[in-house]
Coordinates of C-alpha atoms in Angstrom, one line a residue:
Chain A
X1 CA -15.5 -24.1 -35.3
X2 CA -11.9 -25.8 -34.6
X3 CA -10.7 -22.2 -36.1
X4 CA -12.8 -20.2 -33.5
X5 CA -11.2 -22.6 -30.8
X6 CA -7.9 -22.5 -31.7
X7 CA -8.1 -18.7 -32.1
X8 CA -9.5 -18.7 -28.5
X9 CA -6.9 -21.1 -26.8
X10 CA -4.1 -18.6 -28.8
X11 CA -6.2 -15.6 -27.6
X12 CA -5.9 -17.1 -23.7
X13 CA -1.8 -17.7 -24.4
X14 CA -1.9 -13.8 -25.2
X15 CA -4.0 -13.1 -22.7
X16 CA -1.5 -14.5 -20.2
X17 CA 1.2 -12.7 -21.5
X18 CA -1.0 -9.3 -21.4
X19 CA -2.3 -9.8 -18.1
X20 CA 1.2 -10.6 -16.2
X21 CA 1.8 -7.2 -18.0
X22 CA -0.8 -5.4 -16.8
X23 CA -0.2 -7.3 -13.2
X24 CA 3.0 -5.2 -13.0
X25 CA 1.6 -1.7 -14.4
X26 CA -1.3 -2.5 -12.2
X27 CA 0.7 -3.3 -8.9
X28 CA 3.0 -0.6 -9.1
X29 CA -0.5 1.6 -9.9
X30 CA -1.7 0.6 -6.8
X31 CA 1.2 1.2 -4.5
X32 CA 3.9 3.9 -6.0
X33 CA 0.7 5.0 -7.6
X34 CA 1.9 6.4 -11.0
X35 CA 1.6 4.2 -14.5
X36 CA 4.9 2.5 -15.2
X37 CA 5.4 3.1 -19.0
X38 CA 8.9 1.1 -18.5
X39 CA 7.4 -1.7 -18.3
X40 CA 7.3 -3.1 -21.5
X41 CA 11.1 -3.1 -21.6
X42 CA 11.7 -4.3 -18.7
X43 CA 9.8 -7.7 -20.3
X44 CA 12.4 -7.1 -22.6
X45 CA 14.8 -7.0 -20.8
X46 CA 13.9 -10.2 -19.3
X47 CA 14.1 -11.8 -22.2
X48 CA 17.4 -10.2 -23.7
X49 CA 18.7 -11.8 -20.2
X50 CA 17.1 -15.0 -20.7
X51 CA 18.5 -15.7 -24.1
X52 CA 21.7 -14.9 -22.6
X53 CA 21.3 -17.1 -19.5
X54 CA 20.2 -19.9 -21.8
X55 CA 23.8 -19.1 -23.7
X56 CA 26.1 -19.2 -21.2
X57 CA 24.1 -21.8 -19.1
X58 CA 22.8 -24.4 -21.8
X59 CA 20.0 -24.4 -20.0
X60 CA 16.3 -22.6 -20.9
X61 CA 15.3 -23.0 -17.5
X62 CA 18.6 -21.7 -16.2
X63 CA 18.4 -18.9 -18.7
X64 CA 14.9 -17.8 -17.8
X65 CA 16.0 -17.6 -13.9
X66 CA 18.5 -15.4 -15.0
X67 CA 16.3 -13.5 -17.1
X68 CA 13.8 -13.0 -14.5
X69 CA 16.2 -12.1 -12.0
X70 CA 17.8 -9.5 -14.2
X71 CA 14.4 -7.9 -14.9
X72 CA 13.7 -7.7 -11.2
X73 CA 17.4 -6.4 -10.2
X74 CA 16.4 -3.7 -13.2
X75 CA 13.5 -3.1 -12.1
X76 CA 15.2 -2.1 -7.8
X77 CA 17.6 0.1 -9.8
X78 CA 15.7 1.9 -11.4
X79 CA 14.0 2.3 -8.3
X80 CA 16.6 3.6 -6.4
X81 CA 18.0 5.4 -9.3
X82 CA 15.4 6.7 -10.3
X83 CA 11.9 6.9 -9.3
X84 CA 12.6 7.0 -5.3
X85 CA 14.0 10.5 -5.6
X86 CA 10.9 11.5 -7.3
X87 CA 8.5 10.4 -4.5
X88 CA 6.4 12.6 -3.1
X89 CA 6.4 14.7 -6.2
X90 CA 3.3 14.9 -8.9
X91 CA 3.0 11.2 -10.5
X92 CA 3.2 12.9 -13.8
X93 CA 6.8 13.3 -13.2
X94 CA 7.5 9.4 -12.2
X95 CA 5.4 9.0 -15.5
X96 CA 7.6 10.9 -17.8
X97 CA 11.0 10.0 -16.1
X98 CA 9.1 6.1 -16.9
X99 CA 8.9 7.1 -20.3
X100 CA 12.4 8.0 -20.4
X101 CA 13.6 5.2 -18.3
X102 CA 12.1 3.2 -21.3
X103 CA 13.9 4.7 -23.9
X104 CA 17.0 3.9 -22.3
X105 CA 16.6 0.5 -21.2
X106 CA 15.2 -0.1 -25.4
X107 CA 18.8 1.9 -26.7
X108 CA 20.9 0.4 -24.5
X109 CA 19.4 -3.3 -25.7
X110 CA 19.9 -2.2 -29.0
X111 CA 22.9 -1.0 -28.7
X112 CA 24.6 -4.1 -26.8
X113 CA 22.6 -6.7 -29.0
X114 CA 22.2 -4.9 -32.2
X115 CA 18.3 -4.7 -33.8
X116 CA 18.0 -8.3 -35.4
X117 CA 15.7 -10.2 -34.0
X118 CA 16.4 -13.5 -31.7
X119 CA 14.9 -16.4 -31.2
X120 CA 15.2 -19.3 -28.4
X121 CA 16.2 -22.4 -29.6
X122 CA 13.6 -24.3 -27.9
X123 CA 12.8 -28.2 -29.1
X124 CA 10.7 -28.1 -31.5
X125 CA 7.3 -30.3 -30.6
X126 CA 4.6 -31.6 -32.7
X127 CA 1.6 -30.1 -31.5
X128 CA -1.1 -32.6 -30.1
X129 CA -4.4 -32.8 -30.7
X130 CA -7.4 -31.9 -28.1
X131 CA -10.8 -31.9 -29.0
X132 CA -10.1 -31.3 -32.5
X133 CA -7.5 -28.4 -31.2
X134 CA -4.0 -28.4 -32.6
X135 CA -1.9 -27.1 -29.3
X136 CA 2.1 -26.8 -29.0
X137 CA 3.0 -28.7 -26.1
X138 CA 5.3 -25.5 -25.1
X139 CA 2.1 -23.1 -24.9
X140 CA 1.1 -25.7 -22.1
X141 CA 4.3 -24.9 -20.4
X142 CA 4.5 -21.6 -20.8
X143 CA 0.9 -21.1 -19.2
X144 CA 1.8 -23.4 -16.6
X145 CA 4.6 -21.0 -15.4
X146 CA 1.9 -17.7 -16.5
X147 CA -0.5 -19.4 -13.5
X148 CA 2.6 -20.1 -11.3
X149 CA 3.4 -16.7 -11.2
X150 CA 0.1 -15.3 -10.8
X151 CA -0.5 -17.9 -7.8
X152 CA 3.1 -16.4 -6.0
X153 CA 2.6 -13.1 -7.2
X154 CA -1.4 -13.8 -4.7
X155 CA 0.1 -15.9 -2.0
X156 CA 2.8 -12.8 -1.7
X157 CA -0.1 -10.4 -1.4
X158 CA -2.5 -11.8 0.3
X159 CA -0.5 -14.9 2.9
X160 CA 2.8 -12.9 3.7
X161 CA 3.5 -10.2 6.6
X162 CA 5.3 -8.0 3.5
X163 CA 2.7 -8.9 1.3
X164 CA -0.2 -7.8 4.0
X165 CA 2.3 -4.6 4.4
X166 CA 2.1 -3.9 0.4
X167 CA -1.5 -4.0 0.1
X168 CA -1.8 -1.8 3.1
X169 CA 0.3 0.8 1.8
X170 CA -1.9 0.4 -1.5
X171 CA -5.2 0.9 1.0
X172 CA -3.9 3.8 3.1
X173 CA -0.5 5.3 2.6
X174 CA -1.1 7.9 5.3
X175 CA -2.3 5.5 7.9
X176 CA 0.5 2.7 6.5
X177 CA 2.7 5.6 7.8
X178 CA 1.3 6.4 10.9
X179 CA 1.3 2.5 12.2
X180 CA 4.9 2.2 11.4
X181 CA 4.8 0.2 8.0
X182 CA 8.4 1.6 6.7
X183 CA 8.0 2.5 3.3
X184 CA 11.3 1.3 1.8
X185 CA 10.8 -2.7 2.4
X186 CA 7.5 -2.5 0.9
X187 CA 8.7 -0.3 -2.5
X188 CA 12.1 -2.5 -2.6
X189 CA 9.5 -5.9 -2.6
X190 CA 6.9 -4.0 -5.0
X191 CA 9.5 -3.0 -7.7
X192 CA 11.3 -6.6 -7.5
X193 CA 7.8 -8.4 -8.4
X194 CA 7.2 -5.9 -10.8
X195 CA 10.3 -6.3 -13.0
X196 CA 10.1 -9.9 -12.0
X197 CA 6.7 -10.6 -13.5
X198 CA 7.7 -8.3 -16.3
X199 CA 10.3 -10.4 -17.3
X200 CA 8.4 -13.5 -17.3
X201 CA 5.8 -12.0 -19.6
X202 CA 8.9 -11.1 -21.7
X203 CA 10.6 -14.9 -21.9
X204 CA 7.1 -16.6 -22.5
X205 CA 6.2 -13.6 -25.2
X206 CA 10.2 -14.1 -26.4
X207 CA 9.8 -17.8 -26.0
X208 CA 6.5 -17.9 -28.4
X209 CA 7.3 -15.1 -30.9
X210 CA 11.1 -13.9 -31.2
X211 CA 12.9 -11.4 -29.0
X212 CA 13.6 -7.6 -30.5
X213 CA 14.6 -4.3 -28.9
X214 CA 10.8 -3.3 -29.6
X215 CA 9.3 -6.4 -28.6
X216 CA 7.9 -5.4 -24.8
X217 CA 7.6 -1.7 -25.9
X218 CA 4.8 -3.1 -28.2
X219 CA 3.5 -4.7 -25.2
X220 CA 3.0 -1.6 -23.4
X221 CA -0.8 -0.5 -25.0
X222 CA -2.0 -4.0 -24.5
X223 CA -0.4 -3.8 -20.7
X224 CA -2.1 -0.3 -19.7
X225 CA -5.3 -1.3 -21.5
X226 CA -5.6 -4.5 -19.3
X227 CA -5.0 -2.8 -16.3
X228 CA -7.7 -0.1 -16.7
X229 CA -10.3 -2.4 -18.0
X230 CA -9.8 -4.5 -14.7
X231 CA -9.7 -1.4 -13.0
X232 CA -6.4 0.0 -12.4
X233 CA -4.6 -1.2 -8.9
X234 CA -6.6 -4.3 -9.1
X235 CA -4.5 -7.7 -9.5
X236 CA -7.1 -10.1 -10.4
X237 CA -8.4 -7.2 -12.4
X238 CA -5.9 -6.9 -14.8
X239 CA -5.2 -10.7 -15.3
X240 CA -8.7 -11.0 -16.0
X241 CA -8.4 -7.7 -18.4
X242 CA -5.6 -9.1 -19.9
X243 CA -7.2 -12.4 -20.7
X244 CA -10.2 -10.6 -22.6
X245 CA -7.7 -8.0 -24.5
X246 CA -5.9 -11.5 -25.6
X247 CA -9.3 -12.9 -26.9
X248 CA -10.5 -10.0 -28.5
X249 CA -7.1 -9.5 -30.3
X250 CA -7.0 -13.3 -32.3
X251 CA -10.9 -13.1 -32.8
X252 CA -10.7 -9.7 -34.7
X253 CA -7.2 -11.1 -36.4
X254 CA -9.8 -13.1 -39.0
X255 CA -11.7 -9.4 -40.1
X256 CA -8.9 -6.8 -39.1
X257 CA -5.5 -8.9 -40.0
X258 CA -2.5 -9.7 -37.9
X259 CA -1.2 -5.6 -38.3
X260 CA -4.0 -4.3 -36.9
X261 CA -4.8 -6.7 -34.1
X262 CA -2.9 -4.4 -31.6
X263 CA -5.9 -1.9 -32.7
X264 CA -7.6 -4.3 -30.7
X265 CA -6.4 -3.1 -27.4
X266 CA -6.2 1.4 -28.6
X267 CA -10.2 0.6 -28.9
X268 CA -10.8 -1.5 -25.5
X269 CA -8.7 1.2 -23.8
X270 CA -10.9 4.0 -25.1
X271 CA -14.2 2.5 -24.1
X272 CA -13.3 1.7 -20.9
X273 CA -11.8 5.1 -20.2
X274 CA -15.1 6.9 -21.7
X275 CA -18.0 4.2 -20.2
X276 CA -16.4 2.9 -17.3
X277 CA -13.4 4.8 -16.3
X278 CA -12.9 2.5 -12.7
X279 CA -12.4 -0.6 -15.0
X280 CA -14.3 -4.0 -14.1
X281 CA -13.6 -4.6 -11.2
X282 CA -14.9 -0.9 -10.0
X283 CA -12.8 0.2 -6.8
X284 CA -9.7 2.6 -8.1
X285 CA -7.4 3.7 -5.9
X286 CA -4.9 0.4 -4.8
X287 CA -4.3 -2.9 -4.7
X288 CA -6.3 -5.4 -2.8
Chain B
X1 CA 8.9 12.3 31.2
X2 CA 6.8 10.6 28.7
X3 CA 6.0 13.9 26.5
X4 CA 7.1 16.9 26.3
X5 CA 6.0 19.5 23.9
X6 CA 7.7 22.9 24.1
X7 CA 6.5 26.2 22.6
X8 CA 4.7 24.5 19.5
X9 CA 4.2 27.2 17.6
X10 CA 2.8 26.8 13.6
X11 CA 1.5 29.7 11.2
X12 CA 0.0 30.0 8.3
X13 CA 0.9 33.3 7.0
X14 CA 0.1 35.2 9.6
X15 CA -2.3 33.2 11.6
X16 CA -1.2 31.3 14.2
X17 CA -2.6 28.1 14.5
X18 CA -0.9 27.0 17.5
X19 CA 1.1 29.5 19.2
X20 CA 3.8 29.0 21.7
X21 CA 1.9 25.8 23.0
X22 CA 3.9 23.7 25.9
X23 CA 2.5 20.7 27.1
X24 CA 4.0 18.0 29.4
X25 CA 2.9 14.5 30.4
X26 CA 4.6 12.1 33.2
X27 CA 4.3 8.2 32.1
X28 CA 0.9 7.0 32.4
X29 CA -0.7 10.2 32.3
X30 CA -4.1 10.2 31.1
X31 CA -4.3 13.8 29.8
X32 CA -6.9 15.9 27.5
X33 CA -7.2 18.4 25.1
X34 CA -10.4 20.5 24.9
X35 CA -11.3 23.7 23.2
X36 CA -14.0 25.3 20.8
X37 CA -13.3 24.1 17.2
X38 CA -10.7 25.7 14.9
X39 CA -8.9 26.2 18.0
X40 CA -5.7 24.3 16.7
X41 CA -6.2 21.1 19.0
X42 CA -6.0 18.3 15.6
X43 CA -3.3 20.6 14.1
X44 CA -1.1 20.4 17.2
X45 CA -1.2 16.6 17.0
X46 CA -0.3 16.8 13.1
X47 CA 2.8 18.8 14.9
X48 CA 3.7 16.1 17.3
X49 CA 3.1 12.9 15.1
X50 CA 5.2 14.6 12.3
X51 CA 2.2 14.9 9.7
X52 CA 3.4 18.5 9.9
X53 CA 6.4 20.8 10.9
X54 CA 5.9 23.4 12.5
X55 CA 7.7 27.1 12.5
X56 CA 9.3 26.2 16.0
X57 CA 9.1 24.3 18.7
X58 CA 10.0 21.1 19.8
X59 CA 9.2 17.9 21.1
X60 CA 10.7 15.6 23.4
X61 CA 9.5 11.8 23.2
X62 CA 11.2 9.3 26.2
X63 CA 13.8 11.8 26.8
X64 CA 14.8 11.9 23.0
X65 CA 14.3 15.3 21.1
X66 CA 12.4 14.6 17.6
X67 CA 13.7 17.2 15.6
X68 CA 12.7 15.9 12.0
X69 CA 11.8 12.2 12.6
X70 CA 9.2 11.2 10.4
X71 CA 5.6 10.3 10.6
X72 CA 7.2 6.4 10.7
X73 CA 9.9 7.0 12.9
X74 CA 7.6 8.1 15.7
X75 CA 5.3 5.9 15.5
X76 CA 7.8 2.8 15.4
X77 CA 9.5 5.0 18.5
X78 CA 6.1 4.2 19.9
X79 CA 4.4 8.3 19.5
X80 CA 0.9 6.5 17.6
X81 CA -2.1 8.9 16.4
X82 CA -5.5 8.0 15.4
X83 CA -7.7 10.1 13.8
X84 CA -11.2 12.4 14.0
X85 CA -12.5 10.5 11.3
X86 CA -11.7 7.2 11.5
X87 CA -9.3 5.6 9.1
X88 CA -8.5 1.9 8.0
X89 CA -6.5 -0.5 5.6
X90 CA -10.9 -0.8 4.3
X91 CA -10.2 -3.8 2.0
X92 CA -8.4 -5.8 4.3
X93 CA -10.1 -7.3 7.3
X94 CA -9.9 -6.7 10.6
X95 CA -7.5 -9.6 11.2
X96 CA -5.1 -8.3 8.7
X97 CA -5.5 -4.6 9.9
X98 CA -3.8 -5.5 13.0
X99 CA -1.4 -7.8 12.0
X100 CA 0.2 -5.1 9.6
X101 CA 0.5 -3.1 12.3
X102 CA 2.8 -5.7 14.2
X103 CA 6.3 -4.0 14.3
X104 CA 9.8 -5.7 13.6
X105 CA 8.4 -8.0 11.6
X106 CA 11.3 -10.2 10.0
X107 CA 8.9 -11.1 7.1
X108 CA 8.6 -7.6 6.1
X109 CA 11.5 -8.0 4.1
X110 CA 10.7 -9.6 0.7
X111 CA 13.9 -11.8 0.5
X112 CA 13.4 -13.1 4.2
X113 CA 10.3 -13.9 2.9
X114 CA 11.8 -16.7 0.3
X115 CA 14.7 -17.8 2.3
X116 CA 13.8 -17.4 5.6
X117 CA 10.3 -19.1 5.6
X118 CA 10.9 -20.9 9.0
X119 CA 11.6 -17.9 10.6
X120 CA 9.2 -15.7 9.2
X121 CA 5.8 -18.2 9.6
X122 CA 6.9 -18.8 13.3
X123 CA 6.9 -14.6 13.9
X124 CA 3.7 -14.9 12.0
X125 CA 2.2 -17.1 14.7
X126 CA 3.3 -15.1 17.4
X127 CA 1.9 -11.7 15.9
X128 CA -1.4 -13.8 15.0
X129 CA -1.4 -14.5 18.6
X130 CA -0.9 -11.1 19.6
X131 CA -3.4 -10.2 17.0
X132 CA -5.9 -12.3 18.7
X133 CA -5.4 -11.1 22.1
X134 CA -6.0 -7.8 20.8
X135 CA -9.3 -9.0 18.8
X136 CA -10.7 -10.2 22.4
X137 CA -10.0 -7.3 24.4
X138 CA -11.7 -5.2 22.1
X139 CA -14.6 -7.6 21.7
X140 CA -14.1 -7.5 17.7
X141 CA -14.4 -11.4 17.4
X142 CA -17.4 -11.4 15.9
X143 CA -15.6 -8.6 13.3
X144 CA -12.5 -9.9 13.0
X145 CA -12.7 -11.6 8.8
X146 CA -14.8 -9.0 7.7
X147 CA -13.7 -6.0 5.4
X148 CA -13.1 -3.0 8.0
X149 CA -14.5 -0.6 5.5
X150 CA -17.7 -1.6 6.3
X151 CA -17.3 -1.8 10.1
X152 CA -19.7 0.6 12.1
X153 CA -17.9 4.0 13.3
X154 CA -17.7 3.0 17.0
X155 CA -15.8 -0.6 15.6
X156 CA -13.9 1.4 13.3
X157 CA -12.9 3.4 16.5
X158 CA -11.9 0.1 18.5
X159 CA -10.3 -0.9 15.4
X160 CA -8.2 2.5 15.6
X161 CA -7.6 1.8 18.9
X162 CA -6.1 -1.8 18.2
X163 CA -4.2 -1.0 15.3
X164 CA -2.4 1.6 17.8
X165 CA -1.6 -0.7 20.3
X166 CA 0.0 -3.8 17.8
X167 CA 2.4 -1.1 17.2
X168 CA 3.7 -1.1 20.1
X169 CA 2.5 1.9 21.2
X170 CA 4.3 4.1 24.4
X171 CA 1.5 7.0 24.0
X172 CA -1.7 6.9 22.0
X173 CA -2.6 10.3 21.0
X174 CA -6.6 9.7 20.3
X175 CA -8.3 12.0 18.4
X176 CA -12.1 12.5 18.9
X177 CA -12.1 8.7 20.6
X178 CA -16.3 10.0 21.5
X179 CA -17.3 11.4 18.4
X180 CA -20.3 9.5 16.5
X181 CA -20.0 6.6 18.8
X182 CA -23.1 6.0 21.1
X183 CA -23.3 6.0 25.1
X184 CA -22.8 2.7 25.6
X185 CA -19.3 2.1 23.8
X186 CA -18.0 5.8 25.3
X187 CA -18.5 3.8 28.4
X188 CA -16.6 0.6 27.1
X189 CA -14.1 2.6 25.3
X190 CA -13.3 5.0 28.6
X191 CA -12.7 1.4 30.4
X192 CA -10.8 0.2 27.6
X193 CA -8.2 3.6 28.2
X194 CA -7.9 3.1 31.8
X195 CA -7.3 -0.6 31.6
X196 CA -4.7 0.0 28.8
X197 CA -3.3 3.2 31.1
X198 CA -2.9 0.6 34.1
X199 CA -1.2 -1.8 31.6
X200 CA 1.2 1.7 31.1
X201 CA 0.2 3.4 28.0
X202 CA 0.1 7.0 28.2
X203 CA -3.1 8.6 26.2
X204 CA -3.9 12.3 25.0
X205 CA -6.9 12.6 23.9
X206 CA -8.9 15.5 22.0
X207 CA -12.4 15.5 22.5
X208 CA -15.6 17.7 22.8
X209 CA -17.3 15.5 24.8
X210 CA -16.3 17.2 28.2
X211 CA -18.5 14.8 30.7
X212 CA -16.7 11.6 29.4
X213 CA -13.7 13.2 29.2
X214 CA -13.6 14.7 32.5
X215 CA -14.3 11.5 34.3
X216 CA -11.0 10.0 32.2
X217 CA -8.3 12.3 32.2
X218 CA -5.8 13.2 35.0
X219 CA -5.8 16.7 33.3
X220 CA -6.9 18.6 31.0
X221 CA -5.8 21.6 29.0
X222 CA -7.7 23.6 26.8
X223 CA -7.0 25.7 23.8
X224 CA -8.3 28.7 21.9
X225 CA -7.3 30.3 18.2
X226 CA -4.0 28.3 18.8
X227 CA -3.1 29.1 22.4
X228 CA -3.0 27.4 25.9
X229 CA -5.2 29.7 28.1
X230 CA -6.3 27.4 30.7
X231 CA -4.9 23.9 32.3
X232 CA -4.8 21.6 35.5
X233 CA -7.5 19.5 37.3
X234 CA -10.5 18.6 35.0
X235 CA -13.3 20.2 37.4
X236 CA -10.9 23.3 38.2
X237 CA -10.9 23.5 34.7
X238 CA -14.0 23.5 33.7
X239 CA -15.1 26.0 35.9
X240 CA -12.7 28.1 34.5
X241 CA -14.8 31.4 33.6
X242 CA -12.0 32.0 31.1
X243 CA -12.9 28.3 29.5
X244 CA -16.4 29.2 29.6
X245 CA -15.7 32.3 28.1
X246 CA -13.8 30.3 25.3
X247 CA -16.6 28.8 24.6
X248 CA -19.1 31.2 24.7
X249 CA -21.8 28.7 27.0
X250 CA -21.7 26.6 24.5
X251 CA -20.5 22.9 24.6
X252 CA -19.4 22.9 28.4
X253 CA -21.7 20.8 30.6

């Protein structure tokens, strides 16, 4: 029973992780409306930053500001430099030149920093005991800043004059157009969330695991799947995707091994896309 | 000169939609647009709100030629459309419907947002306030937290209507304002257009309901397969055997 409960308290760390993933694929879903497969390394790139930071400042915290802000400043450029020009085009085309975008970002890491892997050098804690749980007194901070996040990432969307512009766009385009919402605040704010929360999810996955040039891209499948099973364009969707994906994962760790856990998230993306295409949380087309 | 629209003309292949269409409107006109349907009325508006380009032709908005402005830049130059069927933002409220619409809003900006708080909550105040003015003249009070998808289609209409005038609006093009909404609201909404016209705001407005359109507009001109073959006073126009021709007895009343 303490097994089952520390897998599910490790499952709802992942889960985190996953669903500030999917928070990003799913946001930029909703509003430049194509699936951002760059994602993933732009939570590497967070982290890459991060460790870095933390270098040159001494500082984790420090660090992790710079890695965050370097994932949303990536995540603007590549805006600019790359997916602007292609508005108004098929999203297929934003979806390969993501896919490409990814490839880059994933050389370029391993080019400056080589392929070994990285860790933080965090303090190391004894874990406490709960209820018979053994928990790391680090996964307690990390999903304090997960929830953080996810609680700016709402009170953006849903308190703020830009954030009510975003989700309008998301609703409408063509009437967010005709009432004079100018498109280019909104995508400038929606890509530097994006590669902001991205890189999060990359410093706490980093953080808990180690940091590699393949470490977000591996995120990716868990990221999408979230996202669709919450119903793609949906925030609270795809937290609440990601959160079961993470479960699902450490349960099925016990009968399918550590490898094939990933398996996990291939499978929940295939049901959903073949039973209930609009995800969980049914509406599909933006971000509410 | 509020408006001026000068030989619109826009094909498709070889059909004209609208052809060689020139329309003018002083400030504060209240003018209409009738005609059979297919005649080219919604496409002409698509022309002027920059939804579409047309072959050639321009249009002059304030004294300030268009050219190529964009669906956004006329409506922030204060050129708003609505639309036949209605549209909203359908998950957000009505509340929030308006307030997007607000214009020069300092928290649009993401970064203002973080460093600028002050700033940006006091404008939010003032638009709320605007916001509710808006909500009261419209009677949508009793509206104003729900979702707007699931508003009626006459609320849906005032909703339009609103959402047009938060942006500031110098002309409201209205686009079916009548259609699918019942009697008693035609009524409210025709006072609502002349109370906002004696406020200032231009209006052109399509619509097929010739009696309440005719006791609104200063003018009226009225299109067939893409040309202007009749305009002026609304009963001179009416009565118009080439308009009743158009229209083949049915539709006028």
């Amino acid at each position: 029973m303490t097994g089952f409960a520390e897998l599910l308290f490790s499952g709802l760390m992942s889960g985190l992780i996953i669903g500030l993933a999917g928070l990003a694929v799913t946001l930029v879903f909703g509003i430049a409306r194509f699936s951002n497969a760059a994602t993933g390394d732009t939570m590497t790139l967070g982290a890459y930053g991060a460790l870095v930071g933390s270098a040159f400042t001494g500082s984790v915290i420090l660090g992790s500001l710079i890695g965050l802000a370097a994932g949303a400043l990536a995540s603007v450029v590549s805006y600019l430099l790359v997916f602007r020009p292609l508005q108004g085009r098929s999203p297929i085309s934003s979806l390969l030149a993501s896919i490409g975008l990814a490839f880059f970002i994933r050389a370029i890491i391993g080019l400056v920093f080589g392929h070994d892997q990285n860790v933080f050098q965090l303090d190391i804690v004894r874990p406490i005991k709960f209820a018979g749980i053994r928990i790391q007194p680090n996964d307690l901070k990390f999903a304090a800043v997960a929830i953080s996040t996810l609680a700016v990432v709402f009170i953006i969307l849903h308190l703020t004059p830009i954030g009510r512009r975003m989700r309008a766009v998301a609703d409408n385009p063509l009437l967010a157009k005709v009432s004079g919402i100018s498109p280019r605040p909104v995508m400038l704010a929606l890509w530097s969330i994006a590669g902001a929360v991205s890189a999060i999810a990359g410093i706490i996955l980093g953080m808990k695991t180690v940091v590699s040039p393949e470490s977000g891209w591996e995120m990716l499948l868990p990221a999408f799947a979230a996202a669709v099973l919450g119903g793609i364009g949906h925030p609270i969707g795809a937290i609440v995707g990601g959160l079961l994906i993470g479960v699902a994962q450490e349960l099925a760790t016990p009968f399918v091994g550590f490898t094939y856990k990933i398996a996990v998230s291939f499978i929940v993306l295939l049901l959903v896309l073949l039973i209930r295409p609009k995800g969980l949380f049914g509406r599909s087309e933006g971000v509410r | 000169m509020t408006l001026e629209i000068k030989n619109m003309t826009k094909a498709y292949g070889g059909l004209r939609v609208v052809d060689d269409v020139s329309i003018t409107m002083e400030d504060n006109d209240i003018i209409g647009v009738i005609g059979p349907n297919g005649a080219g009325k919604s496409t002409l508006f698509s022309l002027v709100t920059g939804f579409l380009d047309g072959n050639s032709g321009s249009v002059t908005f304030q004294g300030k030629e268009l050219g190529a402005a964009s669906a956004t830049v006329r409506a922030q130059a204060g050129l708003v459309r609505t639309f036949q069927v209605p549209r909203e933002f359908s998950h957000m409220t009505v509340r929030e419907n308006l307030m997007a619409a607000v214009p020069d809003q300092l928290g649009e900006n993401l970064l203002n947002t973080f460093f600028r708080p002050g700033q940006v909550a006091r404008q939010e105040v003032e638009s709320a306030a605007k916001v509710e003015e808006t909500i009261a003249f419209l009677k949508l009070s009793a509206v104003a937290d729900v979702p707007s998808g699931s508003l009626s289609g006459g609320q849906k209409k005032l909703l339009e209507l609103g959402r047009a005038l938060m942006t500031g609006a110098k002309l409201i093009m209205l686009d079916e304002p009548f259609a699918g909404v019942n009697p008693v609201l035609i009524g409210e909404l025709s006072e609502k257009i002349r109370e906002l016209n004696a406020r200032g705001i231009g209006f052109l407005i399509i619509e097929h309901d010739l009696g309440a359109l005719s006791k609104l507009v200063h003018k009226m001109y009225v299109m067939d397969r893409g040309r202007l073959i009749s305009s002026g006073d609304p009963a001179a126009v009416l009565s118009d055997p080439v308009v009743r021709e158009a229209y083949i007895g049915g539709g006028v009343t």
